[in-house]
mmCIF file of C-alpha atoms in Angstrom:
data_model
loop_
_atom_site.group_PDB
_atom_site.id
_atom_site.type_symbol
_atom_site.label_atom_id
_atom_site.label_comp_id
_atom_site.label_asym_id
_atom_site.label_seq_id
_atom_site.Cartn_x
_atom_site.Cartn_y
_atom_site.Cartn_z
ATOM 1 C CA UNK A 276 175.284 -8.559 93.434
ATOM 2 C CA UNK A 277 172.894 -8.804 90.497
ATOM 3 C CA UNK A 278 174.511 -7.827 86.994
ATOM 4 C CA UNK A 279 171.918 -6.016 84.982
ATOM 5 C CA UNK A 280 172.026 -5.831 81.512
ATOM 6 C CA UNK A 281 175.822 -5.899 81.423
ATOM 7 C CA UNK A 282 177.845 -5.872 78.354
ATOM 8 C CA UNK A 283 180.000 -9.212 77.547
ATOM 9 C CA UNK A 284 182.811 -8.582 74.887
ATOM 10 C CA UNK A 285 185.207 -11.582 74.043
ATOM 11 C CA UNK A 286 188.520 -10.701 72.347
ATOM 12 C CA UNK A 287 191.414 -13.111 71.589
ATOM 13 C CA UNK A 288 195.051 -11.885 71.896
ATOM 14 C CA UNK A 289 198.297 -13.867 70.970
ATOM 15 C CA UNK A 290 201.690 -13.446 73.077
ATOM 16 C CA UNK A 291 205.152 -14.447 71.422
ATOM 17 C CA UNK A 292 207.043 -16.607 74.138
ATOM 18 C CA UNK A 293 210.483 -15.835 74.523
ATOM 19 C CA UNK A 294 211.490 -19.317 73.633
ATOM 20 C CA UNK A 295 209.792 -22.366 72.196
ATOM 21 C CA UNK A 296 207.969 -24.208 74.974
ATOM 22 C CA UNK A 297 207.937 -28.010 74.825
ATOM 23 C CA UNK A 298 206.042 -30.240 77.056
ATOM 24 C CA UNK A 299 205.617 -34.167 76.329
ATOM 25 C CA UNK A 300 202.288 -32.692 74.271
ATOM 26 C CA UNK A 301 203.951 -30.694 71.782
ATOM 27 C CA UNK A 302 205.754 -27.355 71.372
ATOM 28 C CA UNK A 303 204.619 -23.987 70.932
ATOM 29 C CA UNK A 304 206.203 -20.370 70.418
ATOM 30 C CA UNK A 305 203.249 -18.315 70.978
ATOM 31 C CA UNK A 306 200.444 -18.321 74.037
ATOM 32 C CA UNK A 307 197.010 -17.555 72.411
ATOM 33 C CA UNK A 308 194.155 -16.350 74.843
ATOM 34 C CA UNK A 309 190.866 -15.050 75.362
ATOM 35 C CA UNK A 310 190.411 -11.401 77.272
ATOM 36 C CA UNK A 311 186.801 -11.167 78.651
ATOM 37 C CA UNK A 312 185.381 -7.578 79.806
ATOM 38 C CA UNK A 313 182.811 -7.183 81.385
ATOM 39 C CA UNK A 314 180.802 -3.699 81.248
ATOM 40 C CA UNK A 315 177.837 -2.084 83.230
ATOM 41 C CA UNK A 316 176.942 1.253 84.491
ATOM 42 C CA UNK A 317 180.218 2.546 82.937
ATOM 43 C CA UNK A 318 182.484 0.048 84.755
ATOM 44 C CA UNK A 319 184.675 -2.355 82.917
ATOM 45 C CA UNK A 320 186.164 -5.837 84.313
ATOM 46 C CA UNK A 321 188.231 -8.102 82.654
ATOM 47 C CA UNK A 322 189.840 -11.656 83.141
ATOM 48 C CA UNK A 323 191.678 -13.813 80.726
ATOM 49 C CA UNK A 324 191.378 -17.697 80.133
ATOM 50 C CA UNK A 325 193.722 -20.016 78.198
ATOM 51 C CA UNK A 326 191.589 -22.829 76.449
ATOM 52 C CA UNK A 327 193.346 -26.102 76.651
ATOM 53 C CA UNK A 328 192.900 -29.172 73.973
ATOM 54 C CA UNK A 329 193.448 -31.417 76.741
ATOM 55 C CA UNK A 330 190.075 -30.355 78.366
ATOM 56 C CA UNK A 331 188.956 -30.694 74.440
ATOM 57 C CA UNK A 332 188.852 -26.803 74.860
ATOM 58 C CA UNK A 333 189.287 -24.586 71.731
ATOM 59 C CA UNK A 334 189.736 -20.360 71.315
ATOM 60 C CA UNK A 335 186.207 -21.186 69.131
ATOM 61 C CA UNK A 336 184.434 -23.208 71.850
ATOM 62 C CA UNK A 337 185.170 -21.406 74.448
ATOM 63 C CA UNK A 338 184.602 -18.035 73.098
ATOM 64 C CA UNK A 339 181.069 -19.211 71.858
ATOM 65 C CA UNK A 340 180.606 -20.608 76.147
ATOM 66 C CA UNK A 341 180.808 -17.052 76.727
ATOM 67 C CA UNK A 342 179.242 -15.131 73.709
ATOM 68 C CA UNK A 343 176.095 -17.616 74.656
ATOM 69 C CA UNK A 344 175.461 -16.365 78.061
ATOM 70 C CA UNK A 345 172.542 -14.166 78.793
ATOM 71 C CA UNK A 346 171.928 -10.194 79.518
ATOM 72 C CA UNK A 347 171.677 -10.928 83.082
ATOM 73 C CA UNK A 348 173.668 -13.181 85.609
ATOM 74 C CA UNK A 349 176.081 -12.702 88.670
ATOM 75 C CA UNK A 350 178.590 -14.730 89.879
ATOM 76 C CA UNK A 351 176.665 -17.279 91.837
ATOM 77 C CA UNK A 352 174.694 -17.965 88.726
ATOM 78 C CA UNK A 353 177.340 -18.888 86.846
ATOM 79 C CA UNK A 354 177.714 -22.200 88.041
ATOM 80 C CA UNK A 355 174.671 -22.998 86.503
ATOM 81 C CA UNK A 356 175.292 -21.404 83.532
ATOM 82 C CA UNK A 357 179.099 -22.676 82.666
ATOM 83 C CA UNK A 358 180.614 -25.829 83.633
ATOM 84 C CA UNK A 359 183.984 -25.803 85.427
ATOM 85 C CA UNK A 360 186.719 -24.785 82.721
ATOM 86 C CA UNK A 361 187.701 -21.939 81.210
ATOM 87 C CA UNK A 362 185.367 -19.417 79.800
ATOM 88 C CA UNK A 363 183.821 -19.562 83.463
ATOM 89 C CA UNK A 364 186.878 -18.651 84.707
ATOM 90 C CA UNK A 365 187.676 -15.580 82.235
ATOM 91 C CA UNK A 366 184.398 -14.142 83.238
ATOM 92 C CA UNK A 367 184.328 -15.114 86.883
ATOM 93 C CA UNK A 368 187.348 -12.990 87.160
ATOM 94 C CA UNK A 369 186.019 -10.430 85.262
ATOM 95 C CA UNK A 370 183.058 -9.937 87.659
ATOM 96 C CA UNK A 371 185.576 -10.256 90.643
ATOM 97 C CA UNK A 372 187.299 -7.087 89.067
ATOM 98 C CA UNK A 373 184.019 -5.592 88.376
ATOM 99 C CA UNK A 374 182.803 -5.540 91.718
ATOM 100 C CA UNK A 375 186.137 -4.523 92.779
ATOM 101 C CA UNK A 376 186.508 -1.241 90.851
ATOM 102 C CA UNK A 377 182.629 -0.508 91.857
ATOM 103 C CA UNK A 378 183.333 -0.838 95.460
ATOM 104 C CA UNK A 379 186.663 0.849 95.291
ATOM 105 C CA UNK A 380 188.420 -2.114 97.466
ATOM 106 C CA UNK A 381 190.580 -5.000 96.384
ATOM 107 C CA UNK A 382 189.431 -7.703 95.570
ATOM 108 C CA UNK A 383 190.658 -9.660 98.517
ATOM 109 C CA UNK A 384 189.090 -7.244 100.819
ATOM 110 C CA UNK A 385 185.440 -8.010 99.381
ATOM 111 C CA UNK A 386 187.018 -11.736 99.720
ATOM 112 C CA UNK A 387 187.732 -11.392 103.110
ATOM 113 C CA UNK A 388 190.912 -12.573 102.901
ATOM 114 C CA UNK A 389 194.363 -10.878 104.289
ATOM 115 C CA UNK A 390 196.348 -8.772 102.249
ATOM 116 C CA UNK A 391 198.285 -10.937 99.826
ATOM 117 C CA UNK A 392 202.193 -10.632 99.943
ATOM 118 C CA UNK A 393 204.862 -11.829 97.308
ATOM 119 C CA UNK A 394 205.191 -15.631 96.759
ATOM 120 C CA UNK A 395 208.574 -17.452 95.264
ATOM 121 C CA UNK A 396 207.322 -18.805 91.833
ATOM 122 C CA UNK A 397 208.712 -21.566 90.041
ATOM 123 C CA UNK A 398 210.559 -21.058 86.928
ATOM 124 C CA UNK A 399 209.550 -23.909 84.191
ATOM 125 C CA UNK A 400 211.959 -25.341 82.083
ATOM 126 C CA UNK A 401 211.321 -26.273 78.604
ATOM 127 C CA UNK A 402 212.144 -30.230 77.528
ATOM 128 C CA UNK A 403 214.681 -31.165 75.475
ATOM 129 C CA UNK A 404 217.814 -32.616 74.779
ATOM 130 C CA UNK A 405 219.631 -33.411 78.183
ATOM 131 C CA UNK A 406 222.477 -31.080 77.578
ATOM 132 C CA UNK A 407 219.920 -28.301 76.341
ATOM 133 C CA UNK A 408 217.926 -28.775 79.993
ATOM 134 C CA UNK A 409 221.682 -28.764 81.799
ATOM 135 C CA UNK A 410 222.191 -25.512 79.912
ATOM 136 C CA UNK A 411 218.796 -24.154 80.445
ATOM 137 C CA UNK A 412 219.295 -25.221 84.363
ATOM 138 C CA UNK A 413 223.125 -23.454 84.611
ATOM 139 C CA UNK A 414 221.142 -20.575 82.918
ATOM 140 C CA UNK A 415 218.585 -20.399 85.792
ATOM 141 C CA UNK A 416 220.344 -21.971 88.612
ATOM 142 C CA UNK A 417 219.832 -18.872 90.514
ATOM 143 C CA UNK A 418 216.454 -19.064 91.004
ATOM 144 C CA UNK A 419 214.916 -21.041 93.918
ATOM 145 C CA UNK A 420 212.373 -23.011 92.688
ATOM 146 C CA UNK A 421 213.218 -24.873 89.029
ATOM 147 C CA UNK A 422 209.934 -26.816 87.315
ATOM 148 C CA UNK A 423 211.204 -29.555 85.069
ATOM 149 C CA UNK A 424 208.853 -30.924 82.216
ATOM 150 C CA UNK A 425 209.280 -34.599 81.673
ATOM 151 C CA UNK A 426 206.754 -37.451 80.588
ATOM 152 C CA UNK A 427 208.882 -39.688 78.451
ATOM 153 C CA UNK A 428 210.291 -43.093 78.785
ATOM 154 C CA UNK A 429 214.164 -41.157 78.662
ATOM 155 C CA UNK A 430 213.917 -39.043 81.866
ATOM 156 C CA UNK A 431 216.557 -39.843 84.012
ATOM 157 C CA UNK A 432 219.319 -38.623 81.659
ATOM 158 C CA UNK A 433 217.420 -35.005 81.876
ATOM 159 C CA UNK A 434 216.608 -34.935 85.506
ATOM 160 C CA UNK A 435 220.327 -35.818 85.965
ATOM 161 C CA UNK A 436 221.369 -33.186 83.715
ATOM 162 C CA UNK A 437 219.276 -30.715 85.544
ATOM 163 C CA UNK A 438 220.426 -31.020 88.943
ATOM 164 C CA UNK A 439 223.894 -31.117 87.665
ATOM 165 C CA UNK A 440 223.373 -27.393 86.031
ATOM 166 C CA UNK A 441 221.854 -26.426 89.109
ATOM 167 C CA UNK A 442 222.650 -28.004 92.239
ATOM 168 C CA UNK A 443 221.033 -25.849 94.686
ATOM 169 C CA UNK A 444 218.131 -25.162 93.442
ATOM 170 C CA UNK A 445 214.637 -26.735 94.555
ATOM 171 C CA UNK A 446 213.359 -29.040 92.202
ATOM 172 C CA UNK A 447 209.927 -30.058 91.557
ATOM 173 C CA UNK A 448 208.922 -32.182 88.332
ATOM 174 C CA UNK A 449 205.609 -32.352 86.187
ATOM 175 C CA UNK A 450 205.114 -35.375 84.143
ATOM 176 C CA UNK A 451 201.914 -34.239 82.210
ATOM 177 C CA UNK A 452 200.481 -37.942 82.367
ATOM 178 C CA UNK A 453 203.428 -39.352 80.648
ATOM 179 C CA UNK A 454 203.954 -42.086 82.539
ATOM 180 C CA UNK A 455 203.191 -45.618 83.166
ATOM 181 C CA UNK A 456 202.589 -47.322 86.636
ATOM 182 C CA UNK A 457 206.362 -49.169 86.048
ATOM 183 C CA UNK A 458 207.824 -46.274 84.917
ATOM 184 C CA UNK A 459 207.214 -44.257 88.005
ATOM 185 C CA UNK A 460 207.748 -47.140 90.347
ATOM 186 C CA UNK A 461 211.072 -47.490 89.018
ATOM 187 C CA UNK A 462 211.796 -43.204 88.903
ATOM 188 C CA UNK A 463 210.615 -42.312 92.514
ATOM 189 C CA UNK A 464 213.343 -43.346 94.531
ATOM 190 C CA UNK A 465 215.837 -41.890 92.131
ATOM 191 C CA UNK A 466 213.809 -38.360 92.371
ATOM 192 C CA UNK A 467 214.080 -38.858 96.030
ATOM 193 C CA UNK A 468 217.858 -39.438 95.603
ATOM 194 C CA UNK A 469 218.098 -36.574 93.456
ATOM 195 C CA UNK A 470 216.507 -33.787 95.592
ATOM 196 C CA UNK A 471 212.966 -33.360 94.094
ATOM 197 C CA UNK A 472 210.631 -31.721 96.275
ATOM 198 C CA UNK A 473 207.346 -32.591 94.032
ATOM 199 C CA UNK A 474 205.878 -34.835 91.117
ATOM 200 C CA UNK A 475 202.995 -33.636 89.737
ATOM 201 C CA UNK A 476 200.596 -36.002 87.829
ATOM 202 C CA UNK A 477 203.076 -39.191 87.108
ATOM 203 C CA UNK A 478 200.226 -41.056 85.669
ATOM 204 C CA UNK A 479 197.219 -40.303 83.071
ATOM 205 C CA UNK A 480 194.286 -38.987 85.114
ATOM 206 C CA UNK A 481 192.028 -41.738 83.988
ATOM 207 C CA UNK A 482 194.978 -44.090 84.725
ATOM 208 C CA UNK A 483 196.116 -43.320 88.289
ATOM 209 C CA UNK A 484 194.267 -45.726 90.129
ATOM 210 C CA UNK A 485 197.400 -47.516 90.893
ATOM 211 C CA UNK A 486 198.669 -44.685 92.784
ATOM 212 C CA UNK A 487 196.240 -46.155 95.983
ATOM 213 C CA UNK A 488 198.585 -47.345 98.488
ATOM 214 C CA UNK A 489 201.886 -46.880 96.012
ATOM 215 C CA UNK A 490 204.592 -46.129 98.581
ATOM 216 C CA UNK A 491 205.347 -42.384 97.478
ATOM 217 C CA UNK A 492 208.726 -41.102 98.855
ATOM 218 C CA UNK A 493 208.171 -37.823 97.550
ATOM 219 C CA UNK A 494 205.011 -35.654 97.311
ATOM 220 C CA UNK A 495 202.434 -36.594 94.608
ATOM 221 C CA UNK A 496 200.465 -34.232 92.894
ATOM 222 C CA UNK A 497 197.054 -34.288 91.118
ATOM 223 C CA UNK A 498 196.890 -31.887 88.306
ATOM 224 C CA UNK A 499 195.436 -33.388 85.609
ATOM 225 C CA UNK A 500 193.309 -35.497 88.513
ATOM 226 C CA UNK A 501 191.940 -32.167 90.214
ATOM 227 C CA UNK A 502 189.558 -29.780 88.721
ATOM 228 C CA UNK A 503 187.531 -28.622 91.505
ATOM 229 C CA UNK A 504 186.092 -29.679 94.616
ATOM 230 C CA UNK A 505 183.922 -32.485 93.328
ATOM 231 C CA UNK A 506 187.206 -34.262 92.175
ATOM 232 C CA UNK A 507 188.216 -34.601 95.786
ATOM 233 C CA UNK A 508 186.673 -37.888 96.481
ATOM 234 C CA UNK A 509 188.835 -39.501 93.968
ATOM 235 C CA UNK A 510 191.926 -38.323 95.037
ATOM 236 C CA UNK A 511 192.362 -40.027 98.504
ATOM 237 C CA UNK A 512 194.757 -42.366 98.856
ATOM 238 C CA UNK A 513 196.406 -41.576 95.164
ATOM 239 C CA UNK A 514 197.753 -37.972 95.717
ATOM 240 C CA UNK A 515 199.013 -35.592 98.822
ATOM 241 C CA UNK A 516 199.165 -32.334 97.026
ATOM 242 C CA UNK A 517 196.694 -30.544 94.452
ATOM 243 C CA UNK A 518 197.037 -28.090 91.980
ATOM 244 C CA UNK A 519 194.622 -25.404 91.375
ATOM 245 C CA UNK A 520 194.065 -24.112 88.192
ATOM 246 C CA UNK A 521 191.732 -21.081 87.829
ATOM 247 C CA UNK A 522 191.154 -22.277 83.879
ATOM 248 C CA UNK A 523 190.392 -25.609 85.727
ATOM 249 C CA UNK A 524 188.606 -24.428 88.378
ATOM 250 C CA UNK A 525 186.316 -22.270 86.242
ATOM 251 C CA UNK A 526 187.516 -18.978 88.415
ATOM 252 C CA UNK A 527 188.549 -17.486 91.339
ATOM 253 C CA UNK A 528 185.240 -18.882 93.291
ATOM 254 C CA UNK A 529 185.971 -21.807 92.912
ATOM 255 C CA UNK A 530 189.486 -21.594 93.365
ATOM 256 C CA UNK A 531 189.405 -20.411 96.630
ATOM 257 C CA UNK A 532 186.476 -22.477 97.743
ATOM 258 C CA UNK A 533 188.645 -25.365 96.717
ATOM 259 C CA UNK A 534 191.783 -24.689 98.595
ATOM 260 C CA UNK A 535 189.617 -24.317 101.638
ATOM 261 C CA UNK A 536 188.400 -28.189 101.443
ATOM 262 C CA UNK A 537 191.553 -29.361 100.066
ATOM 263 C CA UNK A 538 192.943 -27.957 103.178
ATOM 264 C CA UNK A 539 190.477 -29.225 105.246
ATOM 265 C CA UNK A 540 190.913 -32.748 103.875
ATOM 266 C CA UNK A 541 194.504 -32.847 104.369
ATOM 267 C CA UNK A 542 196.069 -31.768 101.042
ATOM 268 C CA UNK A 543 198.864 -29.928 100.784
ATOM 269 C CA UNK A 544 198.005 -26.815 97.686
ATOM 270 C CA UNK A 545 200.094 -26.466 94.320
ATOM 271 C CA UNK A 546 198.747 -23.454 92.552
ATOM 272 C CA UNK A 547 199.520 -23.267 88.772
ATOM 273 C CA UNK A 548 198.656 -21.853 85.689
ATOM 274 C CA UNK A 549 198.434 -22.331 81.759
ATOM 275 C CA UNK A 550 200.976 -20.361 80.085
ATOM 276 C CA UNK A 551 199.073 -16.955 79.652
ATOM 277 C CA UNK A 552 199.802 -13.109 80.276
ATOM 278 C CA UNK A 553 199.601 -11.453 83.758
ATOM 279 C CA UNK A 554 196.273 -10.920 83.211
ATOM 280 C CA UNK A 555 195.445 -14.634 84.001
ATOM 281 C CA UNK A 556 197.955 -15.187 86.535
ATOM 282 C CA UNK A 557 196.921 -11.811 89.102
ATOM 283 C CA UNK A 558 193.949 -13.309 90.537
ATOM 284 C CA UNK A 559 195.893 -16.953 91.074
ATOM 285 C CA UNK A 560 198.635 -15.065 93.398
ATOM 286 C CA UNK A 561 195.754 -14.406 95.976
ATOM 287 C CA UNK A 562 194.726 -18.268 95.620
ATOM 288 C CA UNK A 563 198.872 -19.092 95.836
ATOM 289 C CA UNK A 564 198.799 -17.161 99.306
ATOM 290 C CA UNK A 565 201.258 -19.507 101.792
ATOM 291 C CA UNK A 566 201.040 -22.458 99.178
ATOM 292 C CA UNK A 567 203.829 -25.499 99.240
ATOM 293 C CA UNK A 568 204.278 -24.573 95.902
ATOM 294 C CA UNK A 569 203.255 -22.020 93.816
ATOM 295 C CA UNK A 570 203.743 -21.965 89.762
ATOM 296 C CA UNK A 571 202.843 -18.818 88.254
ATOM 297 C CA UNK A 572 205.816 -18.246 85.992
ATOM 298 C CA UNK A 573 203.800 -17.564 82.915
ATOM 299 C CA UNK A 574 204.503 -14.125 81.970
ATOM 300 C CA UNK A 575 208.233 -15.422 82.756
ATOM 301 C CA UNK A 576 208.009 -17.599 79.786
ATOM 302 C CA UNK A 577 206.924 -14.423 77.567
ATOM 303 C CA UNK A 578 208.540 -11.739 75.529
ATOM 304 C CA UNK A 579 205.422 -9.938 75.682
ATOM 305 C CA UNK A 580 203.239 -9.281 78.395
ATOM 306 C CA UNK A 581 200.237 -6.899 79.059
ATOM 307 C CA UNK A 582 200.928 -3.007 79.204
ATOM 308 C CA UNK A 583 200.384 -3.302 83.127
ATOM 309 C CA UNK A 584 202.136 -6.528 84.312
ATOM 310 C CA UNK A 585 202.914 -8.142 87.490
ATOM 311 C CA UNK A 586 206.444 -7.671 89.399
ATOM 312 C CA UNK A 587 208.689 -10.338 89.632
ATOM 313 C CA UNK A 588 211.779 -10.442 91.541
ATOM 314 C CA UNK A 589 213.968 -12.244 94.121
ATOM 315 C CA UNK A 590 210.871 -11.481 96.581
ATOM 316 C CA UNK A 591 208.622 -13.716 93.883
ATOM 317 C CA UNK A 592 205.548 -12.816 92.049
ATOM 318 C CA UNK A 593 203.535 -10.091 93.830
ATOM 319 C CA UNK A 594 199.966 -8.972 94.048
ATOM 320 C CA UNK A 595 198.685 -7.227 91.063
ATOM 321 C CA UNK A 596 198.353 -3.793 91.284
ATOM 322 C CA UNK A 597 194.856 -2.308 90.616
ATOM 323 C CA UNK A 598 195.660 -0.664 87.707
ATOM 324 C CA UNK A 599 196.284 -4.582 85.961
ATOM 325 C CA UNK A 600 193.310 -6.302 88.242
ATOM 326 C CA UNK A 601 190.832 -6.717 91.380
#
């Protein structure tokens, strides 16, 4: 479908998180994101990105990605007019919407895919202190599915504390590149001991060559490793899972096309997020369909969310409704 003439607006909104957020990065207390909508013929679609230093990403960059496009594109064309990231995937969500509300079907209907269904979410908890993570994990233990943020050379003392505060919950763990080749030689069988289901990105993405032929007791993850489908080739032999990111990916196109050659290659799908509003997370619950693991706790993490939000309950995180998206 050719877009002509359409109007591009680019706003950025701030959500307070309930609670400090610390990851071996840093710590924040607010999520700060970009809203795109997209307008034409009287029809307005919208799609949120987070930007992400890590990608050397900024609110400014990104926003001028987007502000720089021309009167005239479509989806197809916009892999030649953004690189993989996210202001392609604010506005390649935005367009997915668009079409949506012009068509008067869901968006997974003009995707062809089955109608999406609820999916248990993990809930991420903050690092800290080992008794603050205990405390955090006694606080939560009656979820199913706890994410634990680690990365530093003093993990084991957390992870403990952790399964002691919840002992019956599923644990999966996210390193965030933090680290070394000994480090996680040393960890695994412990995490196997302990009940983790998942580590996701033990080693610096530019670092993980030592994975190759590492014996790997539990599931590996590429997060940091896997953008989109051209990253494939460098993951065999290194990783088992991968984690899609639609602010990786550059969208919901992508996204999808990605999970269907991951598949095909033999990896088993994480789907995750930045920490954003439901805005950003609706159109990653279709991707999350039947994952091994799917992370979309985001608007969890907030004490503000957009004025139509998803539902989350025991059932898990369920398809937007079309009054938020698609």
């Amino acid at each position: 479908m050719k877009e002509q003439g359409v109007q591009v607006s680019v706003t950025r909104d701030t959500f307070r998180l309930a609670q400090v957020f610390t990851i071996s990065r840093g710590s924040r207390s607010e999520a700060e994101v970009l809203t795109v909508r997209i307008s034409d013929g009287g029809v307005t679609g919208w799609g949120e990105c987070v930007p992400y230093a890590r990608y050397d990403e900024t609110l400014d960059s990104v926003s001028a990605q987007i502000e720089a496009l021309p009167g005239q594109f479509d989806r197809a064309g916009l892999y030649d007019l953004l690189p993989a990231g996210a202001a392609r995937n604010a506005v390649d969500c935005a367009l997915w919407d668009l079409e949506a509300k012009r068509a008067g079907k869901r968006v997974w209907e003009l995707a062809g895919l089955p109608a999406p269904g609820p999916e248990v979410t993990a809930y991420t908890l903050s690092l800290d202190t080992p008794e603050k993570m205990r405390a955090q994990a006694a606080e939560h233990a009656h979820r199913p599915l706890l994410k634990i943020k680690l990365g530093t050379p003093d993990d084991m003392p957390r992870l403990e504390a952790v399964r002691d505060g919840a002992p019956d919950a599923r644990i999966i763990i996210d390193a965030n590149e933090g680290w070394s080749a000994a480090i996680y030689a040393d960890l695994a069988p412990h995490l196997q001991r302990l009940g983790v289901a998942l580590v996701e990105q033990p080693l610096p993405a530019g670092e993980d060559e030592a994975l190759r032929g590492m014996a790997r007791p539990v599931p590996v993850c590429a997060d940091e490793s896997c953008h989109d489908r051209a990253s494939l080739p460098g993951l065999a032999g290194k990783y088992d899972v991968v984690n899609i990111k639609l602010d990786k990916t550059g969208g919901l196109t992508e996204a999808l096309a990605l999970r269907q050659e991951a598949t095909r290659q033999g990896y088993r799908i994480m789907v995750g997020c930045m920490v954003g509003s439901s805005l950003a997370m609706a159109p990653a619950v279709l991707v999350a369909q039947g994952a091994m693991v799917t992370d979309l706790d985001g608007p969890l993490l907030l004490a503000e969310d957009r004025e139509e939000h998803l539902q989350y309950d025991a059932a898990g995180v369920h398809p937007p409704a079309a009054s938020l998206w698609g």
